[in-house]
Structures are given as C-alpha cells and as structure tokens.
PDB file of C-alpha atoms in Angstrom:
ATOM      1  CA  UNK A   1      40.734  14.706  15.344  1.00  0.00           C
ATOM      2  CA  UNK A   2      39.204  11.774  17.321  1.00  0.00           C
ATOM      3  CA  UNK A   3      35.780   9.829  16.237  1.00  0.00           C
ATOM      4  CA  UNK A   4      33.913  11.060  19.387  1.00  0.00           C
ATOM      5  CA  UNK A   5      30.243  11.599  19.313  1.00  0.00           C
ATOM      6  CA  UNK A   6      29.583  15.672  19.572  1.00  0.00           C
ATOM      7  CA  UNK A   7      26.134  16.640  20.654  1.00  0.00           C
ATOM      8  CA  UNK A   8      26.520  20.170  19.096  1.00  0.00           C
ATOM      9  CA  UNK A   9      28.083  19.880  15.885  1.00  0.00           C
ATOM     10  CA  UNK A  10      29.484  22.905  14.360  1.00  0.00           C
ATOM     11  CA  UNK A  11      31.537  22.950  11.076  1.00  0.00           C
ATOM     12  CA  UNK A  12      35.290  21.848  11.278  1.00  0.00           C
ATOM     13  CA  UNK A  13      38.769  23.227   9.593  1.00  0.00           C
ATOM     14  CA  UNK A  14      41.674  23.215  11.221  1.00  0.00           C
ATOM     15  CA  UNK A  15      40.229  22.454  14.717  1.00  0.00           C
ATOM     16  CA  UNK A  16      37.089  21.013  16.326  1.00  0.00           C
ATOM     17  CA  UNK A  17      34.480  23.785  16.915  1.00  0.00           C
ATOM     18  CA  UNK A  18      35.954  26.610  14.889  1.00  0.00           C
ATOM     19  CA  UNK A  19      33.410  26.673  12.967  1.00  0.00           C
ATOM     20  CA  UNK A  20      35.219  26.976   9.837  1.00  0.00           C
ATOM     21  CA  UNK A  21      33.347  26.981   6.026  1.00  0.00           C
ATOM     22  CA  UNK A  22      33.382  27.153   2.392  1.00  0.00           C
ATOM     23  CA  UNK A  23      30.462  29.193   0.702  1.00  0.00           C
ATOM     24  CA  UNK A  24      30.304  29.474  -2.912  1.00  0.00           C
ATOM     25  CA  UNK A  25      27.660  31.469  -4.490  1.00  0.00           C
ATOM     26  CA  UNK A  26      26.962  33.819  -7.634  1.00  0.00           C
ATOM     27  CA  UNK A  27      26.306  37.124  -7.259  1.00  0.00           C
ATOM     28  CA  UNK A  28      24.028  39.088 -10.334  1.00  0.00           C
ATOM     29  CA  UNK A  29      24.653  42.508 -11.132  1.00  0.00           C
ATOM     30  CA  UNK A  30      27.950  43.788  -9.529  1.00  0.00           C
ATOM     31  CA  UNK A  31      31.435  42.661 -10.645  1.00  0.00           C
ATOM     32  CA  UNK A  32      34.780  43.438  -8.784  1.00  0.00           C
ATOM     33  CA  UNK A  33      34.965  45.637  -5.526  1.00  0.00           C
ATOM     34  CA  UNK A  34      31.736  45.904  -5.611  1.00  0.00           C
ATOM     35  CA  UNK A  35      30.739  42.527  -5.902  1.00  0.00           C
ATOM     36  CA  UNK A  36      33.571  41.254  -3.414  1.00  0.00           C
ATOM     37  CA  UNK A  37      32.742  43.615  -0.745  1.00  0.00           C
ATOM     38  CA  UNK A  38      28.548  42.473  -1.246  1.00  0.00           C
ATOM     39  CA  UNK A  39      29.682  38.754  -0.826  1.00  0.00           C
ATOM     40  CA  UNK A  40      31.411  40.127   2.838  1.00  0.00           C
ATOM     41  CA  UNK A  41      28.275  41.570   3.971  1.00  0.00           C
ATOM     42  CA  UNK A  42      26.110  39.165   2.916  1.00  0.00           C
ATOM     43  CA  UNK A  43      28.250  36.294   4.218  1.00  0.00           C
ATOM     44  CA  UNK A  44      27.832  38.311   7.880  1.00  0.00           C
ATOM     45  CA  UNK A  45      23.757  37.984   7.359  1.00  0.00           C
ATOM     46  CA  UNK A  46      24.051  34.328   7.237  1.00  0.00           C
ATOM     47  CA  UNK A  47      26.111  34.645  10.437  1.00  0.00           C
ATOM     48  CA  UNK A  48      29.446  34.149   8.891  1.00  0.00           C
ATOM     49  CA  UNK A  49      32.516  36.052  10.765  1.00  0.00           C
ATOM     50  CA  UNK A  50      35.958  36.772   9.335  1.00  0.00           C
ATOM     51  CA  UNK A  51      34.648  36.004   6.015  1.00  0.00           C
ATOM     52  CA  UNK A  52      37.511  36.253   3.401  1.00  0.00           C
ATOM     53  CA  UNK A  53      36.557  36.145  -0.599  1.00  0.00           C
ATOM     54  CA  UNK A  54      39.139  33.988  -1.759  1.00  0.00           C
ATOM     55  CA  UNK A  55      38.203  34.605  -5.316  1.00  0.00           C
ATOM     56  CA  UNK A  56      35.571  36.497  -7.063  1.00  0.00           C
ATOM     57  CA  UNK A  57      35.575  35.555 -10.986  1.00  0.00           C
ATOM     58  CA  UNK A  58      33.709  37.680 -13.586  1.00  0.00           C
ATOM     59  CA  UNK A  59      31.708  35.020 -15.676  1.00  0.00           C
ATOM     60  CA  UNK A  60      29.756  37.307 -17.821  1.00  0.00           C
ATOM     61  CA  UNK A  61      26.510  39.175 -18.375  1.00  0.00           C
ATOM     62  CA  UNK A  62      27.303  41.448 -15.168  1.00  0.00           C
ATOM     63  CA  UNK A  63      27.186  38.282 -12.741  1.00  0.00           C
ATOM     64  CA  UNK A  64      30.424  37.546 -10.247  1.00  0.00           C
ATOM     65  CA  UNK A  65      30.925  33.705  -9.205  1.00  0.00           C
ATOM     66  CA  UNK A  66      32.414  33.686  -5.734  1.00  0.00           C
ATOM     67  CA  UNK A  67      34.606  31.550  -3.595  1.00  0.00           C
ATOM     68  CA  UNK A  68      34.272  32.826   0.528  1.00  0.00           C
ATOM     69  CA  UNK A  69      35.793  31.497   3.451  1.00  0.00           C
ATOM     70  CA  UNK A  70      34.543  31.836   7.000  1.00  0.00           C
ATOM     71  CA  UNK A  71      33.447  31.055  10.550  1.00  0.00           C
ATOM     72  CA  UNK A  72      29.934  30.279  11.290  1.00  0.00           C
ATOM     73  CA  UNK A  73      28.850  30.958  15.015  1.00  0.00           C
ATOM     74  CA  UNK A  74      25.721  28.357  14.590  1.00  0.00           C
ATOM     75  CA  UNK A  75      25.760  24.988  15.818  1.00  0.00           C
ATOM     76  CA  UNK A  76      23.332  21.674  15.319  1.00  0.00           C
ATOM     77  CA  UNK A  77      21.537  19.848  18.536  1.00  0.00           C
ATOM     78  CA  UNK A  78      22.530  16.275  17.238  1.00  0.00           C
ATOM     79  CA  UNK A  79      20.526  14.938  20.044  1.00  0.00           C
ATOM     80  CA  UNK A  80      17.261  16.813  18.393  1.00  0.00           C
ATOM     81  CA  UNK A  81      18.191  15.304  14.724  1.00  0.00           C
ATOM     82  CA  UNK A  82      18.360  11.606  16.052  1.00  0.00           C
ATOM     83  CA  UNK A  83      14.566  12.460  17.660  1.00  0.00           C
ATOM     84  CA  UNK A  84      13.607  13.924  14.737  1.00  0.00           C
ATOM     85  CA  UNK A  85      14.832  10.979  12.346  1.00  0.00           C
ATOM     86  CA  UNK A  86      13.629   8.236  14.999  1.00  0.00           C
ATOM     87  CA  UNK A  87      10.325   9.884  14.761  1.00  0.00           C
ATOM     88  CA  UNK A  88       9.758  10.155  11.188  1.00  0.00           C
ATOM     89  CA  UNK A  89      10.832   6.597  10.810  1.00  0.00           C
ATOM     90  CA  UNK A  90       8.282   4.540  13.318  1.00  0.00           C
ATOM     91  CA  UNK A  91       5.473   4.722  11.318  1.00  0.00           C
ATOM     92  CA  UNK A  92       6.930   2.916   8.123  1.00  0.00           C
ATOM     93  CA  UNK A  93       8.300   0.827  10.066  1.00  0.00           C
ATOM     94  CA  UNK A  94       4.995  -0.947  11.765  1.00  0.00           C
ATOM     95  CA  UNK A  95       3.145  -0.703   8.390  1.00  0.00           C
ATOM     96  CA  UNK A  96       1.805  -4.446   6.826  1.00  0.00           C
ATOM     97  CA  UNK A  97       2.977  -5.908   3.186  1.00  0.00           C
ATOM     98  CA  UNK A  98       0.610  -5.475   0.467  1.00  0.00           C
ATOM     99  CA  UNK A  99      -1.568  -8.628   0.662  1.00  0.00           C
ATOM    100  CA  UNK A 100      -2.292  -7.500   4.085  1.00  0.00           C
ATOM    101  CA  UNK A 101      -3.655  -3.758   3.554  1.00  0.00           C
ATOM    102  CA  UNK A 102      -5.427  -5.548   0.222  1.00  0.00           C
ATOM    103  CA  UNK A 103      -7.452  -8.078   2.152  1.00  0.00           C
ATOM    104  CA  UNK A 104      -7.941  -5.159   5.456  1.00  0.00           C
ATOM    105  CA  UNK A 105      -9.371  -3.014   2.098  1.00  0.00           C
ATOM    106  CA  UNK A 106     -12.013  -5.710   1.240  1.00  0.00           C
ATOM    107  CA  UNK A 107     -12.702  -6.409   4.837  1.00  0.00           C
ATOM    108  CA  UNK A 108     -12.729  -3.178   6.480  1.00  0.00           C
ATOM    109  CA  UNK A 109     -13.453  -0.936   3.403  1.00  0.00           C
ATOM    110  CA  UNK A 110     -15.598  -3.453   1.299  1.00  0.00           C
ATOM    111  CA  UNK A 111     -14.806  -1.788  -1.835  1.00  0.00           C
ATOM    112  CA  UNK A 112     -12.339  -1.246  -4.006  1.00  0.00           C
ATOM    113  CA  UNK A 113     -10.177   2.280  -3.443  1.00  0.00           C
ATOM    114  CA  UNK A 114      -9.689   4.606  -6.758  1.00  0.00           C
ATOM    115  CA  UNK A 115      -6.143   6.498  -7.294  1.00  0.00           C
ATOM    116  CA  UNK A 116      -5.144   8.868 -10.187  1.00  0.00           C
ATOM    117  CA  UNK A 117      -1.752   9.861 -10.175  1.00  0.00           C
ATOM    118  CA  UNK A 118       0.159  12.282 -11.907  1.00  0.00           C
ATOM    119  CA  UNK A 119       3.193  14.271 -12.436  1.00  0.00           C
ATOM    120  CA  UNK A 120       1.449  18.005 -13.077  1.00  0.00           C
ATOM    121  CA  UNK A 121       1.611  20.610 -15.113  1.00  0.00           C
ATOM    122  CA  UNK A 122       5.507  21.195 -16.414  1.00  0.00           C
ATOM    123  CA  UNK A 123       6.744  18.420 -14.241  1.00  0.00           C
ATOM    124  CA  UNK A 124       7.952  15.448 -16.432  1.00  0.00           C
ATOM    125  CA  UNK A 125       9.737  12.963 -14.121  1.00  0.00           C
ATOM    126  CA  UNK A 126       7.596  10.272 -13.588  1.00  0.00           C
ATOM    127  CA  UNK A 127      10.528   8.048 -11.552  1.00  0.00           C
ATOM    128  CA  UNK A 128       9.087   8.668  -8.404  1.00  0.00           C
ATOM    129  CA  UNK A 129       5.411   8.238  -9.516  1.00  0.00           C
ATOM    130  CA  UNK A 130       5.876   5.083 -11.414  1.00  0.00           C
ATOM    131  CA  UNK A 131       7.307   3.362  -8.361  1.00  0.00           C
ATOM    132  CA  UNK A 132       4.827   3.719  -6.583  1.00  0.00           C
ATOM    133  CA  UNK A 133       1.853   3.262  -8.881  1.00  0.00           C
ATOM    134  CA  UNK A 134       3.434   0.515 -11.167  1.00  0.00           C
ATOM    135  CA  UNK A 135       2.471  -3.315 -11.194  1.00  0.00           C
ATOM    136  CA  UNK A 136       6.065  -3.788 -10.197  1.00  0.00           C
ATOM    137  CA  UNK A 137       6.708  -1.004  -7.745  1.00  0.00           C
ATOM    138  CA  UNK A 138      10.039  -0.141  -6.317  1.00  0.00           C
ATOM    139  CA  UNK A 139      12.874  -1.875  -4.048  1.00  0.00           C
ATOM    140  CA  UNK A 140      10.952  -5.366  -4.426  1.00  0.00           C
ATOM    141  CA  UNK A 141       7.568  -3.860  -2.814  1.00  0.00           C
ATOM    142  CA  UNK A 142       4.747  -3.788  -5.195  1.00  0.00           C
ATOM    143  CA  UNK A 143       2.851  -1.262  -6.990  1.00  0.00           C
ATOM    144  CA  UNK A 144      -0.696   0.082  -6.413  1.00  0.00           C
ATOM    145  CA  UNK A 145      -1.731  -1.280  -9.781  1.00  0.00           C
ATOM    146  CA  UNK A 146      -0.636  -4.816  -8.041  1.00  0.00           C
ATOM    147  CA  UNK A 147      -3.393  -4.320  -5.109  1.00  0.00           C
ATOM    148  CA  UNK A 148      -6.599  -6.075  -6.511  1.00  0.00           C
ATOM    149  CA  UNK A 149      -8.999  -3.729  -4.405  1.00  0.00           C
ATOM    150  CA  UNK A 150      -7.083  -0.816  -5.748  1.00  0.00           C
ATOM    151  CA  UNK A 151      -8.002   0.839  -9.066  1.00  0.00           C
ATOM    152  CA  UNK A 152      -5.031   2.595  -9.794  1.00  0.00           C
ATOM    153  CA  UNK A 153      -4.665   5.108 -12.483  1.00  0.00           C
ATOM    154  CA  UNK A 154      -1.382   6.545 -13.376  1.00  0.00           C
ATOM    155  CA  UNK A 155      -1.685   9.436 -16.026  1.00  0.00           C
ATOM    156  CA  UNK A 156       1.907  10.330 -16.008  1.00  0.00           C
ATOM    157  CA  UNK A 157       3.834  13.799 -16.605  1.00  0.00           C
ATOM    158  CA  UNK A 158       2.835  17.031 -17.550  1.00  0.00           C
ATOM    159  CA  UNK A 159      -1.067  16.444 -16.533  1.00  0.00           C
ATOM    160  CA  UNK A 160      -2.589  19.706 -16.564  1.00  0.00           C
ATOM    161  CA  UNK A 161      -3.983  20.747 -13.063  1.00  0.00           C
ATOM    162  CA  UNK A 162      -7.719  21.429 -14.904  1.00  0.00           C
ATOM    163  CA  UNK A 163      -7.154  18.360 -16.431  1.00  0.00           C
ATOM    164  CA  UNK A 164      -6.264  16.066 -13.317  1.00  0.00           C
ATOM    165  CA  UNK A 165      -8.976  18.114 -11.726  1.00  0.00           C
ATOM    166  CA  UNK A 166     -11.687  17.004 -14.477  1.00  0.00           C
ATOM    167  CA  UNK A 167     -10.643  13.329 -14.067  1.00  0.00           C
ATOM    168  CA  UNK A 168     -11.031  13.001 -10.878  1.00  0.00           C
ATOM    169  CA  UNK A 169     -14.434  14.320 -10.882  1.00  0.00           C
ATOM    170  CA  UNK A 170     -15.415  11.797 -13.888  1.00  0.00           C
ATOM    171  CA  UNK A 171     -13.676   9.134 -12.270  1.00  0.00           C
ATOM    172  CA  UNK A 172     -15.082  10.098  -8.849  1.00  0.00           C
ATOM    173  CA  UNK A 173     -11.482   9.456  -7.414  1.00  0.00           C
ATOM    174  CA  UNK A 174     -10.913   8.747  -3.849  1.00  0.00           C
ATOM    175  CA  UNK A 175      -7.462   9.602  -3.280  1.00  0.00           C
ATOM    176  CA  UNK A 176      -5.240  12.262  -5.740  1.00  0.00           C
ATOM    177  CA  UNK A 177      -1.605  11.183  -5.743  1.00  0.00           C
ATOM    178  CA  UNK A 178       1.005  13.953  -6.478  1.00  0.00           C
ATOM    179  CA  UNK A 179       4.434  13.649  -7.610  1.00  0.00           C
ATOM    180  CA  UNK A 180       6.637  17.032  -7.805  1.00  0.00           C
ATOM    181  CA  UNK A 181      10.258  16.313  -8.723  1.00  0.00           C
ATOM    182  CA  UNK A 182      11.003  20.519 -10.613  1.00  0.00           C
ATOM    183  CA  UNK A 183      11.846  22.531  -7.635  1.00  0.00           C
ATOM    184  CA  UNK A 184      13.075  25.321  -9.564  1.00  0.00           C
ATOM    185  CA  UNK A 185      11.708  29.038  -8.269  1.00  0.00           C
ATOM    186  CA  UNK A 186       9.667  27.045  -6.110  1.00  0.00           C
ATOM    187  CA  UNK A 187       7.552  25.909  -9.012  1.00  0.00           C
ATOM    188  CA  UNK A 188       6.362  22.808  -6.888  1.00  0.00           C
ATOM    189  CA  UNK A 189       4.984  25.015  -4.263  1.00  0.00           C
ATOM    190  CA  UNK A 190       2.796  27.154  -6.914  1.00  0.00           C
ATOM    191  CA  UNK A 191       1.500  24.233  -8.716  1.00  0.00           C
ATOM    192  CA  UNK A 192       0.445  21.844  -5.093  1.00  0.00           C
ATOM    193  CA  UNK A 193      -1.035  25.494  -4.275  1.00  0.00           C
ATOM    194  CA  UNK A 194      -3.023  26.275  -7.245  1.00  0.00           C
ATOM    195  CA  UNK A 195      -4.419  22.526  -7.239  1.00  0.00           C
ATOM    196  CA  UNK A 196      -5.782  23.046  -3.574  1.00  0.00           C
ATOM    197  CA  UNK A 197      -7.279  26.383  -4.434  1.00  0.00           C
ATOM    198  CA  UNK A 198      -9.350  24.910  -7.756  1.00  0.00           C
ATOM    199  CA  UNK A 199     -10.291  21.593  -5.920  1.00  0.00           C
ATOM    200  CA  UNK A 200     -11.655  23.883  -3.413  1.00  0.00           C
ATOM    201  CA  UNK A 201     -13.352  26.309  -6.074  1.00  0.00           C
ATOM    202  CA  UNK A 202     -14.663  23.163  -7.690  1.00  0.00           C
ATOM    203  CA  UNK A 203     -16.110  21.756  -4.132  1.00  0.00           C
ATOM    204  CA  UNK A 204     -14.404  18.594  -4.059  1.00  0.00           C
ATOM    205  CA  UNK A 205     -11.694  18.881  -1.751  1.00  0.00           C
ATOM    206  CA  UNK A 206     -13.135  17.527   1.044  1.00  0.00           C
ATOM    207  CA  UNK A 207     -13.873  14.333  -0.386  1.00  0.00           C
ATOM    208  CA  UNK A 208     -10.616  13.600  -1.339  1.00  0.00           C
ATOM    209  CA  UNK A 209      -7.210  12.402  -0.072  1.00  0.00           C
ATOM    210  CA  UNK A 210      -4.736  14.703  -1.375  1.00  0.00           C
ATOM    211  CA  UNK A 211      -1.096  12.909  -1.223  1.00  0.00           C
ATOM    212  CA  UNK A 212       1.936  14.231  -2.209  1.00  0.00           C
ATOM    213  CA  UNK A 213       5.236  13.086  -3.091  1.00  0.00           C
ATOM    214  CA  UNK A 214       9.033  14.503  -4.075  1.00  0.00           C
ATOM    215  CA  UNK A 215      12.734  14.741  -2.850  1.00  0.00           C
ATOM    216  CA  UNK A 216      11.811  17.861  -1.653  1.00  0.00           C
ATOM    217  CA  UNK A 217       8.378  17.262   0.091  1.00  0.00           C
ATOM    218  CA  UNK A 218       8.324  16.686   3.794  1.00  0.00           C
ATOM    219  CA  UNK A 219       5.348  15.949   5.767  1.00  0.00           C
ATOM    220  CA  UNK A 220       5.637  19.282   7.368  1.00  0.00           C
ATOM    221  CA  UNK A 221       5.410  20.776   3.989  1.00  0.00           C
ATOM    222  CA  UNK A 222       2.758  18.649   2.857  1.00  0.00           C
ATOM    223  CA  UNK A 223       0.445  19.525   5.773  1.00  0.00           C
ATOM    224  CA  UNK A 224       0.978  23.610   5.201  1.00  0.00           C
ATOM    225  CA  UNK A 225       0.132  23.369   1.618  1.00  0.00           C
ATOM    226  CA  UNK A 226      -3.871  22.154   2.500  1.00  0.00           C
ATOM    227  CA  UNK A 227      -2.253  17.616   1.963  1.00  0.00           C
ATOM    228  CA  UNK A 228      -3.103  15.525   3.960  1.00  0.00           C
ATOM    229  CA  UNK A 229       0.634  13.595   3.788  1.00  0.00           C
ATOM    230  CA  UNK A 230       3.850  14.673   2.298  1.00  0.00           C
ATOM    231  CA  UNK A 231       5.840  11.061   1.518  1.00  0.00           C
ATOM    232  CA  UNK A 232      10.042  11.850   0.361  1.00  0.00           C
ATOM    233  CA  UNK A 233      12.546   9.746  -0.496  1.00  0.00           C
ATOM    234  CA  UNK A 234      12.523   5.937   0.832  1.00  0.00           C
ATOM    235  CA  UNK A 235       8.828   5.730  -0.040  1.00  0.00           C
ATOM    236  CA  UNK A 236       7.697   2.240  -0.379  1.00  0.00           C
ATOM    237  CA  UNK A 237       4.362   1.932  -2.447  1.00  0.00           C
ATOM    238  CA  UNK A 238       2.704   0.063   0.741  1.00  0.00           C
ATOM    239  CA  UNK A 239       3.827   3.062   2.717  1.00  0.00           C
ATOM    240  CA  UNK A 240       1.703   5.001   0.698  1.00  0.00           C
ATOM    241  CA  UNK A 241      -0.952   2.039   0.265  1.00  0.00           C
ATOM    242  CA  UNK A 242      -1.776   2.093   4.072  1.00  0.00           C
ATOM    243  CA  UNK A 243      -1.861   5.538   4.874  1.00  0.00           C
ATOM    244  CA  UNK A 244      -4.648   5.807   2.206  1.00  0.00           C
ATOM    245  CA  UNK A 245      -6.811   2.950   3.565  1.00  0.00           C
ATOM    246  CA  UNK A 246      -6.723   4.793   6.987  1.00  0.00           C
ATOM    247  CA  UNK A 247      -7.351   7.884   6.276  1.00  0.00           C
ATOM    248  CA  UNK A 248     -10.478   6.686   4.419  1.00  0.00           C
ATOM    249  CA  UNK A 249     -11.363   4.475   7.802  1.00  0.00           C
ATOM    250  CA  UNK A 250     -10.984   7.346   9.707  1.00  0.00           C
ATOM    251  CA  UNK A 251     -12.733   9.834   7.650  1.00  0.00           C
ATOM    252  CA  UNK A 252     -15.588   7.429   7.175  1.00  0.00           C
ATOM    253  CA  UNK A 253     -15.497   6.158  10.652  1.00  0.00           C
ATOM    254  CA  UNK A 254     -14.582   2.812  10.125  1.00  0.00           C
ATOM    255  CA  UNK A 255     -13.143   0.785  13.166  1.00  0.00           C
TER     256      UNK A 255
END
C-alpha cells in the first residue's frame, strides 16, 4: 500500500478500495440463527455486501453480541472534508486575546456582559464548563470570570432547567451558557429542547444569547435546536468570549 493522497476514501483490507470492514454490534431479543441471520440483513441496510458473521456470542438476558465482516459500497469526498474543516476553523482563528474583547466590551458595549452557566438537569460533568467559565480557563487562555467587564456566573452540574430558567430572570442574564457532556438516548437533545420551549413559554428567549457547548454539539446542531452557536471540542474561552460580544453588537445594533 503506498502513502498517496485518495480523494474518495473508502475502507481498506486486503486491497485499496475494497471496501472491506469490521462491524460489531449487539443485537436484543434473538439468539442463534435467528440472531445471526438479523445481523446479515441488517448489515445489507447499512449498505454492507458479502457480510459474513464471524461470531455471534450469547451474553445473556436474550441479547446476541456480534462480530460481522463486510464490504461497504460507500465512499468519503476527502476534498469536501478538508472544505468543511478549513471552514469551521477560520473564524477561531481571526478572533482577539482576552484583554482585547474586554476593553472592545467597555468601549463598544459600555457595560459589563452577564453569563450564567451550567451543566443541566442530570448532566454532572462540569470539565468542559469550568474551562471556559473559570478564572484560569483552559490551554493557557483565560476564563470568563478573568474578563473584568464580564460578570460570570458558573452554577455548575445538575442545575435544574426551572431553576437556570428562574436565575436568569432574577439575574436578568444576557447570555445562557450550556454545557451537555450525557449523550445517552439522546438525553442532551431533550434537555437543550425543553430549555428553548420554557424560555419561550416564559417570554424571554429573545433577549437572550443561548450558547451551547459538548463533544457532541456542532454548530449545525446548535442552530436546529432554537441556539444561537453550538462550540465542540478545541473551545478556547475567548472563542466563546467574542462571539458573545457580537452577537450583542449586532442584536443591539452596535457598529
């Protein structure tokens, strides 16, 4: 196999292009036959020919864990990834260090921003939420509790949505900041929803920045759930820092 570049990349076994892949999975429900021939046809929904079930282990309580071999027919545009990537990096790239978006906040804003931040409802990893809010931030950029015309507010994990709700209103917050890390059954996608819908029910959404943040947020994610930015892994606390002061210079038409 050489190192060449490939602009449609496909998976790889024994030769370049076949297409060739490893799937393991558990099946509930069926054991044996049954549960072999179910991995087959399944394995040809996800476009998977010649699939051969290498083993299929009874591990209890009706379930089958399975081992699959196969050939995929899809293939990747690299070309479209390395656009895609290029893209999503520019804008971090250009943004100022913290004493600059602090003094453009007094200048340009002439007041001082307020954040809560929280981990909500069963969600109790605060890793991602305490870099960025912290005094001493994350990768040697400071936190928002380090930016003198920000009042930060971190309220850590397991915040009740009604509860993060409430303090915002008391507070009369500017900007919510999000952090989901629990993925599980799409429990992140409930909660953001749920906190949209009462913000809404409660008339305040449209005076606040809603940000979120989490391995598996995406800005594209962030925007379909009602955010207005979805911030992953890599985040830098300015990253976050000068997105907020825009978006308030924008939405208050500030040049």
């Amino acid at each position: 196999m050489s190192g060449k570049k490939h602009r449609f990349i496909t998976p790889y076994g024994d030769s370049v292009g076949d297409g060739a892949v490893q799937l393991s999975f558990t099946l509930p429900g069926v054991t044996g036959e049954t549960a072999r021939e179910a991995a087959r046809r399944l394995a040809a929904k996800m476009g998977v020919d010649d699939a051969y079930v290498s083993a299929c282990e009874d591990i209890g309580s009706g379930m089958s864990f399975i081992v699959l071999y196969g050939r995929t027919k899809h293939s990747i545009d690299a070309g479209e990834i390395e656009k895609y990537l290029a893209d999503r990096r520019a804008t971090p790239e250009d943004v100022p260090g913290m004493k600059i978006i602090d003094a453009m906040i007094k200048e340009k804003l002439g007041r001082h921003i307020v954040v809560l931040g929280a981990c909500i409802e069963s969600d109790a990893h605060t890793v991602g939420i305490d870099a960025i809010m912290n005094m001493k931030g994350y990768a040697g950029d400071y936190g928002l509790e380090r930016y003198t015309n920000i009042d930060a507010v971190n309220l850590g994990a397991q915040v009740s949505i009604e509860e993060l709700v409430r303090r915002a209103v008391e507070r009369n917050a500017d900007v919510l900041l999000i952090s989901q890390v629990v993925t599980q059954k799409n429990v992140h996608i409930k909660n953001l929803t749920r906190l949209v819908e009462l913000l809404e029910a409660e008339g305040v959404r449209d005076r606040l920045i809603l940000v979120v943040g989490g391995p598996r947020i995406s800005p594209e994610l962030a925007k379909e759930l009602g955010y207005d930015a979805g911030f992953g892994k890599e985040t830098l606390p300015r990253h976050v820092a000068y997105f907020i002061l825009n978006k308030l210079l924008e939405s208050e038409k500030i040049s």
